[in-house]
Coordinates of C-alpha atoms and ligand atoms in Angstrom, one line a residue:
M94 CA 0.0 0.0 0.0
R95 CA 1.2 3.5 -0.8
L96 CA 0.4 6.3 1.6
D97 CA 1.1 10.0 1.1
V98 CA 0.6 12.7 3.8
V99 CA 0.7 16.4 3.0
T100 CA 1.2 18.5 6.1
I101 CA 2.8 21.7 7.3
F102 CA 4.4 19.7 10.1
P103 CA 6.3 16.8 8.4
E104 CA 8.1 16.1 11.7
Y105 CA 4.8 15.4 13.4
L106 CA 4.6 12.2 11.3
E107 CA 7.9 10.8 12.6
P108 CA 6.1 8.1 14.6
L109 CA 5.4 6.5 11.2
N110 CA 9.0 5.3 11.4
V111 CA 8.6 3.2 14.6
S112 CA 6.8 0.1 15.8
L113 CA 4.3 -1.7 13.6
V114 CA 4.1 1.0 10.8
G115 CA 7.8 1.5 10.8
K116 CA 8.4 -2.2 10.4
A117 CA 5.8 -2.5 7.7
R118 CA 7.7 0.3 5.9
A119 CA 11.1 -1.4 6.4
R120 CA 9.7 -4.7 5.0
G121 CA 8.3 -2.9 1.9
Q122 CA 4.6 -3.6 2.8
L123 CA 3.9 0.1 3.2
D124 CA 5.4 2.9 1.0
V125 CA 4.9 6.1 3.1
R126 CA 5.8 9.5 1.7
V127 CA 5.4 12.6 3.8
H128 CA 5.3 16.0 2.0
D129 CA 5.6 19.5 3.2
L130 CA 2.6 21.5 1.9
R131 CA 4.8 24.7 1.9
A132 CA 6.8 23.1 -1.0
W133 CA 3.8 24.1 -3.1
T134 CA 3.8 27.8 -2.1
H135 CA 5.4 30.5 -4.1
D136 CA 5.6 33.6 -1.9
R137 CA 8.5 34.7 0.3
H138 CA 6.6 33.6 3.5
N139 CA 5.4 30.3 2.2
T140 CA 1.8 31.3 3.1
V141 CA -0.7 28.4 3.4
D142 CA -3.5 30.3 5.2
D143 CA -5.7 33.4 4.9
T144 CA -8.6 35.0 6.7
P145 CA -12.0 33.4 6.4
Y146 CA -14.6 35.0 4.0
G147 CA -17.6 36.1 6.1
G148 CA -15.4 36.9 9.0
G149 CA -14.9 34.9 12.2
P150 CA -12.0 33.7 14.3
G151 CA -9.0 31.8 13.0
M152 CA -7.5 31.2 9.5
V153 CA -8.5 29.0 6.6
M154 CA -6.0 26.9 4.5
K155 CA -5.7 28.4 1.0
P156 CA -6.8 26.2 -1.9
E157 CA -3.9 26.8 -4.3
P158 CA -1.1 25.0 -2.4
W159 CA -3.4 22.0 -1.7
G160 CA -4.4 21.9 -5.4
E161 CA -0.8 21.9 -6.5
A162 CA 0.2 19.3 -3.9
L163 CA -2.6 16.9 -4.7
D164 CA -2.1 17.2 -8.5
S165 CA 1.6 16.6 -8.2
I166 CA 1.2 13.5 -5.9
M167 CA -1.5 12.1 -8.2
A168 CA 0.8 12.5 -11.2
S169 CA 3.7 10.8 -9.4
G170 CA 1.5 7.8 -8.4
E171 CA 0.2 7.6 -12.0
A172 CA 3.7 7.6 -13.3
E173 CA 4.4 4.6 -11.1
G174 CA 1.3 2.7 -12.4
L175 CA -1.2 3.5 -9.7
V176 CA -4.6 4.7 -10.8
K177 CA -6.3 7.0 -8.3
P178 CA -5.8 7.4 -4.6
T179 CA -8.5 7.5 -2.0
L180 CA -8.3 10.9 -0.3
I181 CA -8.7 11.1 3.5
V182 CA -9.4 14.5 5.1
P183 CA -9.3 14.3 8.9
T184 CA -11.8 16.8 10.4
P185 CA -13.9 16.9 13.5
S186 CA -16.8 17.5 11.1
G187 CA -16.3 14.2 9.3
R188 CA -18.0 10.8 9.6
P189 CA -16.8 8.8 12.6
F190 CA -13.7 6.6 12.0
T191 CA -14.6 3.0 12.8
Q192 CA -13.1 -0.4 12.5
A193 CA -15.4 -1.0 9.5
L194 CA -13.9 2.0 7.7
A195 CA -10.4 0.8 8.6
V196 CA -11.2 -2.5 7.0
E197 CA -12.5 -0.7 3.9
L198 CA -9.4 1.5 3.6
A199 CA -7.0 -1.4 4.1
E200 CA -8.3 -2.7 0.8
R201 CA -7.3 0.4 -1.1
P202 CA -3.8 0.4 -2.9
W203 CA -3.2 4.1 -2.3
L204 CA -4.3 6.5 0.4
V205 CA -3.5 10.3 0.4
F206 CA -4.0 12.2 3.7
A207 CA -4.8 15.9 3.8
P208 CA -4.6 16.9 7.5
A209 CA -5.6 20.5 8.1
R210 CA -4.4 23.0 10.7
Y211 CA -6.3 26.2 11.6
E212 CA -10.1 26.3 10.9
G213 CA -9.8 23.8 8.0
I214 CA -9.2 23.7 4.3
D215 CA -11.1 25.9 1.8
R216 CA -14.1 23.9 0.9
R217 CA -13.5 24.1 -2.8
V218 CA -10.6 21.7 -2.5
I219 CA -12.9 19.0 -1.1
E220 CA -15.4 19.7 -3.9
E221 CA -12.8 19.7 -6.6
Y222 CA -11.2 16.3 -5.6
G223 CA -14.6 14.9 -4.6
E224 CA -15.3 14.9 -8.4
L225 CA -12.1 13.1 -9.2
L226 CA -11.5 10.7 -6.3
E227 CA -13.1 8.8 -3.5
V228 CA -12.9 11.3 -0.6
H229 CA -13.6 10.5 3.0
E230 CA -13.9 13.3 5.6
V231 CA -13.2 11.4 8.8
S232 CA -13.3 12.3 12.5
I233 CA -11.5 10.2 15.1
G234 CA -13.7 11.3 18.0
D235 CA -15.9 13.9 19.4
Y236 CA -13.2 16.3 20.5
V237 CA -11.2 19.0 18.7
L238 CA -7.5 18.5 18.0
A239 CA -5.2 21.4 17.0
G240 CA -4.8 19.7 13.6
G241 CA -5.4 16.5 11.7
E242 CA -1.9 15.0 12.0
A243 CA -2.6 13.0 15.1
A244 CA -5.7 11.6 13.3
V245 CA -3.5 10.5 10.4
L246 CA -1.3 8.6 12.9
V247 CA -4.4 6.9 14.4
I248 CA -6.0 6.0 11.0
T249 CA -2.7 4.8 9.6
E250 CA -2.0 2.5 12.5
A251 CA -5.6 1.1 12.5
V252 CA -5.3 0.4 8.7
A253 CA -1.7 -0.8 8.6
R254 CA -2.2 -3.6 11.2
L255 CA -4.9 -5.0 8.9
L256 CA -2.6 -5.4 5.9
P257 CA -1.7 -9.0 5.1
G258 CA 1.5 -10.0 6.8
V259 CA 1.8 -6.9 9.0
L260 CA 0.7 -8.4 12.2
G261 CA 2.9 -11.3 13.3
N262 CA -0.1 -13.6 14.1
A263 CA -2.7 -13.7 11.4
E264 CA -5.3 -14.5 14.1
S265 CA -4.6 -11.6 16.3
H266 CA -7.2 -9.2 14.9
R267 CA -10.0 -11.7 14.5
D268 CA -11.2 -11.1 18.1
D269 CA -10.5 -7.3 18.2
S270 CA -13.2 -5.3 19.8
F271 CA -15.3 -4.0 16.9
A272 CA -14.0 -6.6 14.5
P273 CA -16.8 -8.1 12.4
G274 CA -17.4 -11.8 13.3
A275 CA -16.8 -13.8 16.5
M276 CA -17.4 -11.3 19.3
A277 CA -19.0 -8.7 17.1
D278 CA -19.9 -5.5 18.8
L279 CA -18.6 -6.5 22.2
L280 CA -15.5 -5.0 23.9
E281 CA -12.7 -7.4 24.7
G282 CA -12.6 -8.6 28.3
P283 CA -9.5 -8.6 30.5
V284 CA -6.3 -10.6 29.8
Y285 CA -3.7 -12.1 32.0
T286 CA -0.2 -13.6 31.7
K287 CA 2.5 -15.1 34.0
P288 CA 3.2 -15.1 36.9
P289 CA 0.0 -16.8 38.3
E290 CA 0.2 -14.7 41.4
W291 CA 1.3 -11.0 41.6
R292 CA 1.1 -8.9 44.7
G293 CA -1.3 -11.3 46.2
R294 CA -3.5 -11.2 43.1
S295 CA -4.3 -14.5 41.4
I296 CA -5.8 -15.1 38.0
P297 CA -9.3 -16.4 37.3
E298 CA -9.2 -20.2 37.9
V299 CA -11.1 -21.0 34.7
L300 CA -8.1 -19.8 32.6
I301 CA -5.9 -22.6 33.8
S302 CA -8.7 -25.2 33.7
G303 CA -7.7 -26.3 30.2
H304 CA -11.4 -26.4 29.4
H305 CA -11.8 -24.5 26.2
G306 CA -15.6 -24.4 26.3
R307 CA -15.6 -22.9 29.8
I308 CA -12.8 -20.4 28.9
A309 CA -14.7 -19.2 25.8
R310 CA -17.9 -18.8 27.8
W311 CA -16.0 -16.9 30.6
R312 CA -14.4 -14.6 28.0
R313 CA -17.8 -13.9 26.4
D314 CA -19.3 -13.1 29.8
E315 CA -16.5 -10.7 30.6
A316 CA -17.0 -9.1 27.2
F317 CA -20.6 -8.5 28.1
R318 CA -19.8 -7.1 31.5
R319 CA -17.2 -4.7 30.2
T320 CA -19.5 -3.6 27.3
S321 CA -22.4 -3.1 29.7
E322 CA -20.2 -0.9 31.9
N323 CA -18.3 1.1 29.3
R324 CA -20.4 1.0 26.1
P325 CA -24.1 0.5 27.1
D326 CA -25.0 1.9 23.7
L327 CA -23.6 -1.3 22.1
I328 CA -25.8 -3.4 24.3
E329 CA -28.8 -1.3 23.5
R330 CA -28.3 -2.0 19.8
C331 CA -27.2 -5.6 20.2
D332 CA -29.0 -8.1 17.9
P333 CA -31.1 -10.5 20.0
A334 CA -30.6 -13.2 17.3
T335 CA -26.8 -13.3 18.3
L336 CA -27.6 -14.2 21.9
D337 CA -28.0 -17.6 23.5
K338 CA -29.9 -18.4 26.7
H339 CA -26.8 -17.9 28.9
D340 CA -26.2 -14.4 27.3
R341 CA -29.8 -13.4 28.0
A342 CA -29.5 -14.5 31.6
L343 CA -26.3 -12.6 32.1
L344 CA -27.8 -9.4 30.5
A345 CA -30.8 -9.8 32.8
E346 CA -28.4 -10.1 35.8
L347 CA -26.7 -6.8 34.5
G348 CA -30.1 -5.1 34.5
W349 CA -30.9 -5.3 30.8
E350 CA -34.3 -6.2 29.3
E351 CA -35.3 -6.8 25.7
L352 CA -37.6 -4.0 24.6
P353 CA -40.8 -5.2 22.9
G354 CA -41.4 -4.1 19.3
T355 CA -38.2 -2.1 18.8
G356 CA -35.0 -2.3 16.8
G357 CA -34.8 -4.3 13.6
A358 CA -35.3 -2.2 10.5
T359 CA -35.6 1.0 12.6
G360 CA -32.2 0.5 14.1
G361 CA -33.4 1.7 17.5
A362 CA -32.6 0.3 20.9
R363 CA -33.5 -3.3 21.4
F364 CA -32.4 -3.6 25.0
G365 CA -32.8 -1.1 27.8
R366 CA -32.3 -0.9 31.6
P367 CA -35.5 0.2 33.2
D368 CA -33.7 1.6 36.2
R369 CA -31.5 3.9 34.0
P370 CA -32.1 6.5 31.4
V371 CA -31.3 5.5 27.7
E372 CA -27.7 6.4 26.9
E373 CA -27.1 9.3 24.4
Ligands
ADE207 N1 -8.8 17.5 13.4 C1 -9.2 18.1 14.6 N2 -9.9 17.4 15.4 C2 -10.1 16.2 14.7 C3 -10.8 15.0 15.0 N3 -11.5 14.8 16.2 N4 -10.8 14.0 14.1 C4 -10.1 14.2 13.0 N5 -9.4 15.3 12.6 C5 -9.4 16.3 13.5

């Protein structure tokens, strides 16, 4: 996979040289190219921003350097036989970045990231490239960062670990929280390793029972407990068809009830806790 990042802070992307992403680069599984947006400015001050039309606080990134940067990167990829990149614009106004989107992006041969600083990029850039490319405006969470570079690091790591051969153990993302499949839509429960006793704390007996069925059931129960505690919204939307008798009993013990005549096609809450208000 080729990955281009255009930024006014190339040094912010240094972490792409270490750990999983760094190793994937060294092995040739990822071709990462970080570009300084100011290389595509032509004035003495290398200006990339200007005041917003209509007034208001802050500055807006000018369209011309972005246009030149993206055209030049697209031409360089095309010269190397690539067709069109997928453009990712991190912004708190974008659609939420999820594991499902990470999986989708991991299938693309070429991603270009356009992280903004200031109040964002002149809208015409998104419109222009939206007509040429697949463009995703993506938010990594409901908070506002000073710029999109940290979001690029987050998205890159989530995508890179899904590329074939990047994670040591091919099994290791099968059970990820949010991975489609086995423990779909449940958070992962706690994990333990040696020693069996640490500071007077032992590990749950079941994990050394050698009984795979009981271990799997225990892990599922813990996943439900953790999800109920930390992400009640996932329990509310949980598909009753994926639950067995034991799951239902545990959810009842945790205070959940199946709501009659809800969910399904409407996508509303299917479970609720009568003693608590519905989560936002
Ligand atoms: N830029 C600033 N805040 C951001 C966020 N939450 N997600 C993505 N990009 C951002």
